[in-house]
Amino acid sequence: MVVFAGESPINARWYNQAFDQAPLVTATGAHYIRAHSTARMYDSVREAFYVARHERRPAVLGVPYDLQKLPLPGLSEYVSSSSLVPETGRTPPNPDMLGRLVERLAGAQRPIIIAGRGAVRSGAQAAIEELADACGALLSTTLPARGMFDHNPYSIGVAGGFSTEIARELFAESDLVIAAGASLTYYTTDGGALFPKAFVAQIDERPRGLKDGMRTADLFVRADAKAGIEAATWELASGGAKAGFRSVELAQRIALAAPDTAQFSIAPGTFDPRHVVAELDRVIPKDWEMVSGSGHSAYFQTHMRGRRPEQFHVMREFGAIGNSISIAIGVAAAENNGKVVLIEGDGSLIMHIQELETLKRHGLRLLICVLNDGAYGAEVHKLRQDGLDDSGAIFGRADFGSIARGFGLRGATVAELSQLQSLMRDYDAQRNAEIWNVPISDLVTSPTMRRLKAKGHGVM
Ligand SMILES: Cc1ncc(C[n+]2csc(CCOP(=O)(O)OP(=O)(O)O)c2C)c(N)n1
Ligand SMILES: [Mg+2]
């Protein structure tokens, strides 16, 4: 993303709002460019797009307000940043390291391949499935690459703190984990607890030995995800296909397993969030873009199935709540077809509720499903695990249906889950943004939270 930002006038003797924006921006990890020269303006613009494209981080182009009004001096033709990004082709693996990986693969009884965003970007999906077929591996993804293998009977979904019950069980048995284009974050490995017995190999353009304070892997193959995986399949081919982890019974168990089977009593007038998400999964078309909030309820919607990772938008890097509506508005503006759903917590949505006006003013169609527990659920569940008073984190269920209508949007409070189907039909048949306010129980605690107690507190 490139942000075009004003700066205080460079030629003003004094300016009330003068301040140095660069430190504020760089503190977030974004790149700042002080575009203070009209003669070098094209260079500044090109640098912004180059950094955004090549380094994959936001760039902010700060142009003083008085400079913005000046005509550009006769500049030569603009050369776009895309013509400067090095074109290197796919990185092939080092033969020695590939040999070591294949040796491990040949000896593994319980291999699992985890695909990350590097695999999405390199288009490695089919290659990974082929390797998994050859060595009898199960398939998993990081959270951002969620959905890549949902069609595959040996896919066990997301790896990490958000894994399903059966995925955790299978990871615990695994003797070989291969991360393909996945940096193996603290979340993906659940702080190192997810696959304690596995030998870990990483295929990545930029292998990392240390990530988030932990050893990432035991073997590193520097390669593009697709090139590395294809080479491994090719080398392995001489040995013939292996059953590995796979059996018909296991595929059946995976197909039938619910993400979490813990029982909770549900107060009248509220729903089990797991049932809500199952119904949303049924009524929301698979080709829609989906934006996911970051509260406690995010665990539940992670297990919706059959949507491509490219259509799943989640922002966990800093874990701030409140920003999902901004992301969803960006996606809705980019798609411009109304096929975008934001599934969000009530506390987070309220933080920027004024953005409903932005939706209205720009005529954007966005469907917002609020999983409304009347609280900062993540805090409530943590406090309860600690045996502390939760009342400071509970604020009551806001009437988001009325709030939406107040902004000139559509809004409905869901009294029966069977309503969702007709609500979906009605949303589809018109052109306004809409909120579905779904009261959920605050008693259904995600497995991630339940494990906090065992892990000790202060760590996620
Ligand atoms: C800006 C910001 N403030 C506070 C937090 C701490 N925090 C994390 S989750 C959460 C609760 C979110 O509530 P809600 O959006 O209703 O989702 P729920 O947890 O109830 O599903 C809070 C306060 C945070 N991560 N970011
Ligand atoms: Mg909440």
Short mmCIF file of N, CA and C in Angstrom, two decimals, residues 363-425:
data_model
loop_
_atom_site.label_atom_id
_atom_site.label_comp_id
_atom_site.label_asym_id
_atom_site.label_seq_id
_atom_site.Cartn_x
_atom_site.Cartn_y
_atom_site.Cartn_z
N GLY A 363 -21.45 4.68 -0.97
CA GLY A 363 -22.36 3.72 -1.60
C GLY A 363 -21.75 2.33 -1.70
N LEU A 364 -20.95 1.96 -0.68
CA LEU A 364 -20.28 0.65 -0.74
C LEU A 364 -21.19 -0.43 -0.16
N ARG A 365 -21.20 -1.56 -0.83
CA ARG A 365 -21.96 -2.70 -0.29
C ARG A 365 -21.01 -3.62 0.46
N LEU A 366 -21.35 -3.83 1.73
CA LEU A 366 -20.54 -4.70 2.57
C LEU A 366 -21.51 -5.36 3.54
N LEU A 367 -21.34 -6.63 3.76
CA LEU A 367 -22.15 -7.32 4.77
C LEU A 367 -21.32 -7.49 6.03
N ILE A 368 -21.84 -7.01 7.14
CA ILE A 368 -21.10 -7.13 8.41
C ILE A 368 -21.89 -8.05 9.33
N CYS A 369 -21.27 -9.13 9.77
CA CYS A 369 -21.90 -10.02 10.76
C CYS A 369 -21.22 -9.78 12.09
N VAL A 370 -21.97 -9.29 13.05
CA VAL A 370 -21.38 -9.03 14.37
C VAL A 370 -21.69 -10.21 15.26
N LEU A 371 -20.64 -10.84 15.76
CA LEU A 371 -20.82 -11.90 16.75
C LEU A 371 -20.82 -11.19 18.10
N ASN A 372 -22.03 -10.93 18.56
CA ASN A 372 -22.25 -9.96 19.65
C ASN A 372 -22.41 -10.67 20.99
N ASP A 373 -21.32 -10.67 21.77
CA ASP A 373 -21.39 -11.25 23.12
C ASP A 373 -21.52 -10.15 24.17
N GLY A 374 -21.71 -8.90 23.71
CA GLY A 374 -21.92 -7.80 24.65
C GLY A 374 -20.69 -7.47 25.48
N ALA A 375 -19.52 -7.81 24.95
CA ALA A 375 -18.31 -7.70 25.79
C ALA A 375 -17.06 -7.73 24.94
N TYR A 376 -15.95 -7.34 25.57
CA TYR A 376 -14.64 -7.67 25.04
C TYR A 376 -14.38 -9.11 25.42
N GLY A 377 -14.90 -10.02 24.59
CA GLY A 377 -14.91 -11.44 24.95
C GLY A 377 -13.53 -11.97 25.29
N ALA A 378 -12.53 -11.56 24.50
CA ALA A 378 -11.18 -12.08 24.74
C ALA A 378 -10.75 -11.76 26.18
N GLU A 379 -11.10 -10.58 26.64
CA GLU A 379 -10.74 -10.19 28.00
C GLU A 379 -11.57 -10.97 29.02
N VAL A 380 -12.87 -11.08 28.74
CA VAL A 380 -13.76 -11.81 29.65
C VAL A 380 -13.24 -13.22 29.89
N HIS A 381 -12.91 -13.90 28.79
CA HIS A 381 -12.49 -15.31 28.93
C HIS A 381 -11.14 -15.41 29.65
N LYS A 382 -10.23 -14.46 29.38
CA LYS A 382 -8.94 -14.47 30.09
C LYS A 382 -9.15 -14.22 31.58
N LEU A 383 -9.98 -13.23 31.89
CA LEU A 383 -10.23 -12.91 33.31
C LEU A 383 -10.82 -14.11 34.03
N ARG A 384 -11.77 -14.77 33.34
CA ARG A 384 -12.39 -15.95 33.99
C ARG A 384 -11.38 -17.06 34.20
N GLN A 385 -10.48 -17.25 33.22
CA GLN A 385 -9.45 -18.29 33.41
C GLN A 385 -8.60 -17.98 34.63
N ASP A 386 -8.41 -16.68 34.90
CA ASP A 386 -7.59 -16.25 36.04
C ASP A 386 -8.40 -16.18 37.34
N GLY A 387 -9.70 -16.47 37.25
CA GLY A 387 -10.56 -16.37 38.42
C GLY A 387 -10.77 -14.94 38.88
N LEU A 388 -10.71 -14.00 37.93
CA LEU A 388 -10.87 -12.58 38.29
C LEU A 388 -12.24 -12.06 37.86
N ASP A 389 -12.63 -10.94 38.42
CA ASP A 389 -13.90 -10.29 38.11
C ASP A 389 -13.89 -9.85 36.63
N ASP A 390 -14.93 -10.26 35.88
CA ASP A 390 -14.96 -9.95 34.45
C ASP A 390 -15.81 -8.72 34.12
N SER A 391 -16.44 -8.12 35.15
CA SER A 391 -17.48 -7.13 34.86
C SER A 391 -16.94 -5.89 34.12
N GLY A 392 -15.67 -5.56 34.32
CA GLY A 392 -15.11 -4.38 33.63
C GLY A 392 -15.02 -4.56 32.13
N ALA A 393 -15.08 -5.80 31.66
CA ALA A 393 -14.95 -6.05 30.22
C ALA A 393 -16.31 -6.29 29.55
N ILE A 394 -17.40 -6.19 30.36
CA ILE A 394 -18.73 -6.47 29.82
C ILE A 394 -19.49 -5.15 29.69
N PHE A 395 -20.01 -4.86 28.51
CA PHE A 395 -20.71 -3.57 28.33
C PHE A 395 -22.13 -3.73 27.82
N GLY A 396 -22.56 -4.96 27.59
CA GLY A 396 -23.94 -5.18 27.13
C GLY A 396 -24.03 -5.19 25.62
N ARG A 397 -25.08 -5.84 25.13
CA ARG A 397 -25.18 -6.03 23.67
C ARG A 397 -25.78 -4.79 23.00
N ALA A 398 -24.97 -4.09 22.23
CA ALA A 398 -25.46 -2.92 21.49
C ALA A 398 -26.44 -3.38 20.41
N ASP A 399 -27.38 -2.51 20.08
CA ASP A 399 -28.38 -2.83 19.06
C ASP A 399 -27.84 -2.40 17.68
N PHE A 400 -27.01 -3.26 17.12
CA PHE A 400 -26.33 -2.89 15.87
C PHE A 400 -27.31 -2.75 14.70
N GLY A 401 -28.45 -3.44 14.78
CA GLY A 401 -29.45 -3.29 13.71
C GLY A 401 -29.92 -1.84 13.64
N SER A 402 -30.28 -1.28 14.80
CA SER A 402 -30.75 0.11 14.84
C SER A 402 -29.62 1.08 14.50
N ILE A 403 -28.43 0.77 15.01
CA ILE A 403 -27.29 1.66 14.72
C ILE A 403 -27.08 1.74 13.21
N ALA A 404 -27.12 0.59 12.55
CA ALA A 404 -26.93 0.57 11.09
C ALA A 404 -28.00 1.41 10.41
N ARG A 405 -29.24 1.23 10.84
CA ARG A 405 -30.34 1.99 10.20
C ARG A 405 -30.17 3.48 10.46
N GLY A 406 -29.64 3.85 11.63
CA GLY A 406 -29.38 5.26 11.93
C GLY A 406 -28.41 5.89 10.95
N PHE A 407 -27.51 5.07 10.44
CA PHE A 407 -26.52 5.57 9.46
C PHE A 407 -27.07 5.47 8.02
N GLY A 408 -28.32 5.02 7.89
CA GLY A 408 -28.91 4.90 6.55
C GLY A 408 -28.58 3.58 5.88
N LEU A 409 -28.03 2.64 6.66
CA LEU A 409 -27.75 1.30 6.12
C LEU A 409 -28.88 0.36 6.52
N ARG A 410 -28.78 -0.89 6.14
CA ARG A 410 -29.76 -1.88 6.57
C ARG A 410 -29.24 -2.59 7.81
N GLY A 411 -30.14 -3.02 8.66
CA GLY A 411 -29.69 -3.71 9.86
C GLY A 411 -30.76 -4.65 10.37
N ALA A 412 -30.31 -5.81 10.87
CA ALA A 412 -31.26 -6.78 11.42
C ALA A 412 -30.64 -7.48 12.61
N THR A 413 -31.46 -7.72 13.63
CA THR A 413 -31.00 -8.56 14.73
C THR A 413 -31.56 -9.96 14.50
N VAL A 414 -30.69 -10.93 14.62
CA VAL A 414 -31.07 -12.30 14.28
C VAL A 414 -31.67 -12.98 15.52
N ALA A 415 -32.93 -13.44 15.36
CA ALA A 415 -33.60 -14.11 16.47
C ALA A 415 -33.56 -15.63 16.30
N GLU A 416 -33.48 -16.08 15.06
CA GLU A 416 -33.39 -17.52 14.74
C GLU A 416 -32.34 -17.69 13.67
N LEU A 417 -31.51 -18.70 13.81
CA LEU A 417 -30.46 -18.88 12.80
C LEU A 417 -31.04 -19.20 11.42
N SER A 418 -32.26 -19.74 11.41
CA SER A 418 -32.88 -20.06 10.12
C SER A 418 -33.19 -18.80 9.32
N GLN A 419 -33.16 -17.61 10.00
CA GLN A 419 -33.38 -16.35 9.28
C GLN A 419 -32.25 -16.02 8.31
N LEU A 420 -31.05 -16.54 8.59
CA LEU A 420 -29.87 -16.08 7.85
C LEU A 420 -30.02 -16.31 6.34
N GLN A 421 -30.64 -17.42 5.99
CA GLN A 421 -30.83 -17.73 4.57
C GLN A 421 -31.63 -16.64 3.86
N SER A 422 -32.75 -16.24 4.47
CA SER A 422 -33.57 -15.22 3.79
C SER A 422 -32.93 -13.84 3.90
N LEU A 423 -32.22 -13.59 5.02
CA LEU A 423 -31.48 -12.32 5.11
C LEU A 423 -30.47 -12.22 3.97
N MET A 424 -29.84 -13.35 3.68
CA MET A 424 -28.84 -13.39 2.60
C MET A 424 -29.51 -13.06 1.26
N ARG A 425 -30.66 -13.66 1.03
CA ARG A 425 -31.38 -13.39 -0.23
C ARG A 425 -31.73 -11.92 -0.33
#
